[in-house]
Short mmCIF file of C-alpha atoms in Angstrom, two decimals:
data_model
loop_
_atom_site.label_atom_id
_atom_site.label_comp_id
_atom_site.label_asym_id
_atom_site.label_seq_id
_atom_site.Cartn_x
_atom_site.Cartn_y
_atom_site.Cartn_z
CA UNK A 1 -20.49 13.52 2.37
CA UNK A 2 -19.69 9.84 2.07
CA UNK A 3 -18.21 8.12 5.19
CA UNK A 4 -14.52 7.26 5.16
CA UNK A 5 -13.43 3.88 3.79
CA UNK A 6 -10.84 3.58 6.53
CA UNK A 7 -10.98 5.21 9.96
CA UNK A 8 -8.31 4.64 12.60
CA UNK A 9 -8.20 5.85 16.17
CA UNK A 10 -5.49 5.49 18.80
CA UNK A 11 -3.56 2.82 16.90
CA UNK A 12 -0.61 1.34 18.84
CA UNK A 13 1.71 -1.55 18.22
CA UNK A 14 4.79 -2.81 20.07
CA UNK A 15 7.17 -5.30 18.51
CA UNK A 16 8.05 -8.50 20.38
CA UNK A 17 11.42 -6.99 21.39
CA UNK A 18 9.62 -4.09 23.05
CA UNK A 19 10.24 -1.50 20.31
CA UNK A 20 7.25 0.85 19.88
CA UNK A 21 6.13 0.63 16.25
CA UNK A 22 2.96 2.72 16.35
CA UNK A 23 2.23 5.27 19.05
CA UNK A 24 -1.35 6.54 18.90
CA UNK A 25 -2.09 6.94 15.20
CA UNK A 26 -5.34 8.60 14.05
CA UNK A 27 -6.11 8.50 10.36
CA UNK A 28 -8.94 8.42 7.84
CA UNK A 29 -9.18 7.72 4.10
CA UNK A 30 -12.06 9.04 1.97
CA UNK A 31 -13.57 7.26 -1.06
CA UNK A 32 -11.46 7.90 -4.16
CA UNK A 33 -8.66 9.56 -2.19
CA UNK A 34 -4.93 8.80 -2.40
CA UNK A 35 -2.79 9.56 0.66
CA UNK A 36 1.01 9.34 0.59
CA UNK A 37 2.74 8.23 3.75
CA UNK A 38 6.16 9.84 4.02
CA UNK A 39 8.82 9.62 6.70
CA UNK A 40 12.17 8.05 7.64
CA UNK A 41 12.84 4.34 7.36
CA UNK A 42 11.53 2.62 10.48
CA UNK A 43 9.06 5.35 11.35
CA UNK A 44 6.01 3.03 11.28
CA UNK A 45 4.65 3.28 7.76
CA UNK A 46 4.73 -0.37 6.79
CA UNK A 47 3.71 -1.39 10.34
CA UNK A 48 0.67 0.81 9.88
CA UNK A 49 -0.33 -0.98 6.62
CA UNK A 50 0.05 -4.38 8.26
CA UNK A 51 -2.14 -3.31 11.19
CA UNK A 52 -4.88 -2.19 8.78
CA UNK A 53 -5.13 -5.73 7.45
CA UNK A 54 -4.98 -7.36 10.88
CA UNK A 55 -1.60 -8.94 10.09
CA UNK A 56 -0.31 -7.42 13.34
CA UNK A 57 -2.32 -7.02 16.50
CA UNK A 58 -2.30 -4.12 18.91
CA UNK A 59 -4.31 -1.40 20.61
CA UNK A 60 -6.75 1.03 18.98
CA UNK A 61 -9.71 0.85 16.67
CA UNK A 62 -9.82 0.28 12.92
CA UNK A 63 -12.98 0.63 10.84
CA UNK A 64 -12.95 -0.53 7.25
CA UNK A 65 -15.95 0.21 4.98
CA UNK A 66 -18.12 0.67 8.08
CA UNK A 67 -17.08 -2.53 9.81
CA UNK A 68 -14.86 -2.54 12.90
CA UNK A 69 -11.80 -4.73 12.37
CA UNK A 70 -11.81 -7.73 14.68
CA UNK A 71 -11.36 -11.47 14.29
CA UNK A 72 -14.87 -11.98 12.95
CA UNK A 73 -14.52 -9.31 10.25
CA UNK A 74 -10.98 -10.00 9.05
CA UNK A 75 -12.11 -11.87 5.94
CA UNK A 76 -14.48 -9.04 4.97
CA UNK A 77 -11.73 -6.44 5.54
CA UNK A 78 -9.36 -8.33 3.27
CA UNK A 79 -11.98 -8.39 0.55
CA UNK A 80 -12.20 -4.60 0.70
CA UNK A 81 -8.48 -3.80 1.20
CA UNK A 82 -5.56 -5.31 -0.76
CA UNK A 83 -1.86 -4.94 -0.04
CA UNK A 84 0.96 -4.69 -2.56
CA UNK A 85 3.99 -5.97 -0.72
CA UNK A 86 7.26 -4.05 -0.87
CA UNK A 87 9.21 -7.07 -2.15
CA UNK A 88 7.64 -8.68 -5.24
CA UNK A 89 9.01 -12.17 -4.52
CA UNK A 90 6.99 -12.20 -1.27
CA UNK A 91 3.84 -12.02 -3.39
CA UNK A 92 4.70 -13.86 -6.61
CA UNK A 93 4.89 -17.54 -5.63
CA UNK A 94 3.34 -19.53 -8.41
CA UNK A 95 4.90 -21.08 -11.52
CA UNK A 96 3.19 -18.77 -13.99
CA UNK A 97 1.94 -15.19 -14.03
CA UNK A 98 -1.63 -16.31 -14.70
CA UNK A 99 -1.54 -18.72 -11.73
CA UNK A 100 -0.27 -15.95 -9.46
CA UNK A 101 -3.03 -13.50 -10.49
CA UNK A 102 -5.64 -16.29 -10.07
CA UNK A 103 -4.75 -17.02 -6.44
CA UNK A 104 -7.15 -14.39 -5.04
CA UNK A 105 -10.31 -15.24 -6.97
CA UNK A 106 -9.78 -19.01 -6.72
CA UNK A 107 -9.27 -18.77 -2.93
CA UNK A 108 -12.42 -16.70 -2.74
CA UNK A 109 -14.47 -19.44 -4.42
CA UNK A 110 -14.70 -18.05 -7.93
CA UNK A 111 -15.03 -20.88 -10.46
CA UNK A 112 -11.91 -21.48 -12.63
CA UNK A 113 -13.42 -20.26 -15.88
CA UNK A 114 -14.57 -16.94 -14.37
CA UNK A 115 -11.27 -16.60 -12.48
CA UNK A 116 -9.34 -16.99 -15.75
CA UNK A 117 -11.47 -14.30 -17.37
CA UNK A 118 -10.97 -11.92 -14.41
CA UNK A 119 -7.21 -12.55 -14.47
CA UNK A 120 -6.83 -11.87 -18.18
CA UNK A 121 -8.79 -8.65 -17.73
CA UNK A 122 -6.53 -7.58 -14.83
CA UNK A 123 -3.36 -8.40 -16.79
CA UNK A 124 -4.65 -6.48 -19.78
CA UNK A 125 -5.34 -3.48 -17.59
CA UNK A 126 -1.71 -3.30 -16.49
CA UNK A 127 -0.33 -4.16 -19.94
CA UNK A 128 0.90 -7.65 -19.01
CA UNK A 129 -1.59 -9.95 -20.72
CA UNK A 130 1.10 -11.29 -23.08
CA UNK A 131 3.10 -12.49 -20.04
CA UNK A 132 0.38 -14.78 -18.72
CA UNK A 133 2.33 -17.99 -19.35
CA UNK A 134 5.74 -16.64 -18.26
CA UNK A 135 7.47 -17.51 -14.98
CA UNK A 136 7.31 -14.55 -12.54
CA UNK A 137 10.91 -15.19 -11.60
CA UNK A 138 12.00 -14.34 -15.15
CA UNK A 139 10.32 -10.92 -15.21
CA UNK A 140 12.07 -7.59 -14.84
CA UNK A 141 11.46 -5.57 -11.65
CA UNK A 142 8.97 -3.34 -13.45
CA UNK A 143 7.09 -6.34 -14.89
CA UNK A 144 6.93 -7.98 -11.47
CA UNK A 145 5.38 -4.88 -9.98
CA UNK A 146 2.73 -4.83 -12.69
CA UNK A 147 1.90 -8.52 -12.13
CA UNK A 148 1.72 -7.87 -8.38
CA UNK A 149 -0.76 -5.11 -9.07
CA UNK A 150 -2.77 -7.24 -11.45
CA UNK A 151 -3.10 -9.82 -8.69
CA UNK A 152 -4.93 -7.27 -6.52
CA UNK A 153 -7.52 -6.27 -9.13
CA UNK A 154 -9.72 -9.32 -9.86
CA UNK A 155 -11.69 -9.00 -6.61
CA UNK A 156 -12.15 -5.21 -7.08
CA UNK A 157 -11.07 -4.07 -3.58
CA UNK A 158 -12.17 -0.63 -2.40
CA UNK A 159 -8.68 0.30 -1.18
CA UNK A 160 -5.15 -0.46 -2.39
CA UNK A 161 -2.31 -0.38 0.13
CA UNK A 162 0.90 0.24 -1.81
CA UNK A 163 4.10 -0.42 0.11
CA UNK A 164 6.88 1.35 -1.79
CA UNK A 165 5.71 0.23 -5.22
CA UNK A 166 8.25 2.50 -6.92
CA UNK A 167 11.27 0.90 -5.19
CA UNK A 168 13.70 -1.02 -7.44
CA UNK A 169 12.23 0.54 -10.61
CA UNK A 170 14.11 2.49 -13.28
CA UNK A 171 12.59 5.85 -14.32
CA UNK A 172 10.61 4.52 -17.33
CA UNK A 173 9.17 1.63 -15.30
CA UNK A 174 8.28 3.99 -12.42
CA UNK A 175 6.54 6.39 -14.81
CA UNK A 176 4.57 3.52 -16.34
CA UNK A 177 3.49 2.20 -12.99
CA UNK A 178 2.41 5.64 -11.76
CA UNK A 179 0.41 6.18 -14.96
CA UNK A 180 -1.48 2.91 -14.43
CA UNK A 181 -2.09 3.64 -10.72
CA UNK A 182 -3.52 7.05 -11.57
CA UNK A 183 -6.18 5.37 -13.77
CA UNK A 184 -7.34 2.91 -11.15
CA UNK A 185 -10.50 4.02 -9.35
CA UNK A 186 -9.66 2.59 -5.92
CA UNK A 187 -8.67 4.75 -2.97
CA UNK A 188 -5.01 4.30 -2.17
CA UNK A 189 -2.53 4.57 0.64
CA UNK A 190 0.94 4.97 -0.84
CA UNK A 191 4.12 4.42 1.18
CA UNK A 192 7.00 5.96 -0.75
CA UNK A 193 10.45 7.50 -0.37
CA UNK A 194 10.05 9.32 -3.68
CA UNK A 195 8.60 12.81 -3.38
CA UNK A 196 7.94 12.81 -7.14
CA UNK A 197 5.74 9.69 -6.82
CA UNK A 198 3.81 11.29 -3.98
CA UNK A 199 3.29 14.43 -6.05
CA UNK A 200 2.12 12.42 -9.04
CA UNK A 201 -0.42 10.25 -7.22
CA UNK A 202 -1.51 11.65 -3.91
CA UNK A 203 -4.19 14.18 -2.89
CA UNK A 204 -2.45 14.74 0.42
CA UNK A 205 0.34 13.40 2.58
CA UNK A 206 0.93 12.29 6.18
CA UNK A 207 4.39 12.31 7.70
CA UNK A 208 5.36 9.55 10.11
CA UNK A 209 8.06 9.81 12.71
CA UNK A 210 8.75 7.35 15.57
CA UNK A 211 5.39 5.63 15.19
CA UNK A 212 3.26 8.79 15.01
CA UNK A 213 1.71 10.94 12.31
CA UNK A 214 3.32 14.26 13.15
CA UNK A 215 1.86 16.29 10.28
CA UNK A 216 -0.73 16.07 7.53
CA UNK A 217 -1.42 18.35 4.58
CA UNK A 218 -0.91 18.73 0.87
CA UNK A 219 2.02 16.85 -0.61
CA UNK A 220 3.72 20.17 -1.42
CA UNK A 221 3.30 21.41 2.16
CA UNK A 222 4.66 18.22 3.74
CA UNK A 223 7.59 17.95 1.33
CA UNK A 224 8.56 21.55 1.95
CA UNK A 225 8.12 21.45 5.71
CA UNK A 226 10.23 18.32 6.21
CA UNK A 227 12.56 18.97 3.25
CA UNK A 228 11.59 15.57 1.95
CA UNK A 229 13.42 14.96 -1.26
CA UNK A 230 13.24 11.20 -1.49
CA UNK A 231 16.46 10.42 0.33
CA UNK A 232 16.37 8.50 3.62
CA UNK A 233 15.98 11.12 6.33
CA UNK A 234 17.43 11.34 9.84
CA UNK A 235 14.86 11.01 12.65
CA UNK A 236 13.20 14.31 13.32
CA UNK A 237 14.18 16.43 16.32
CA UNK A 238 11.56 16.66 19.02
CA UNK A 239 10.77 20.31 18.25
CA UNK A 240 9.86 19.41 14.66
CA UNK A 241 6.94 17.42 16.02
CA UNK A 242 5.35 20.26 18.01
#
């Protein structure tokens, strides 16, 4: 059995105002696996993704592709794990689509000719090659998501962290994105408020509440147990976490 790509033990994080964001999270991600993170808004899901990339510091241990996450291994971790931000405009900052997708390989030292080839291949994979010279700001919400995704692919990360990629999308755009994501070979951690997206993509689900993973299992089991229908949920009662 192959070792996990991501292994987390005792993960904790407290925000500067004292709010507890993560409260002892244990988690693992196997090669090729997709795990959906479900739970109320503010329950720690996005905070968890940011901790995995070392963008937030706190207690606990994180191992990525066999390497413990610490200051000396941050660059290696970020080669192996790529994050799709919840808000596209936080990630699309260049004047053209091609320039945005090229940021990763160029910053990693890939020569411009090879970077251009990698970028066109990534855009073709998500069906956006014809938009290479367009301004990202002029794209639809669905097109922006696809360009974001293309920007993660040139360096072939082992894991994709997807922070609500289905937010802001109409049903056809969501269906198209999910179809593309299903075809990608990377392991994935999917944060979503849409039970249908979790069912379509994930092998299993973990439910967050108040900074803790309170249950893990198949998507069907977790959706049924917590009556998770895609609407923002009220915080769980204490007895639901037993």
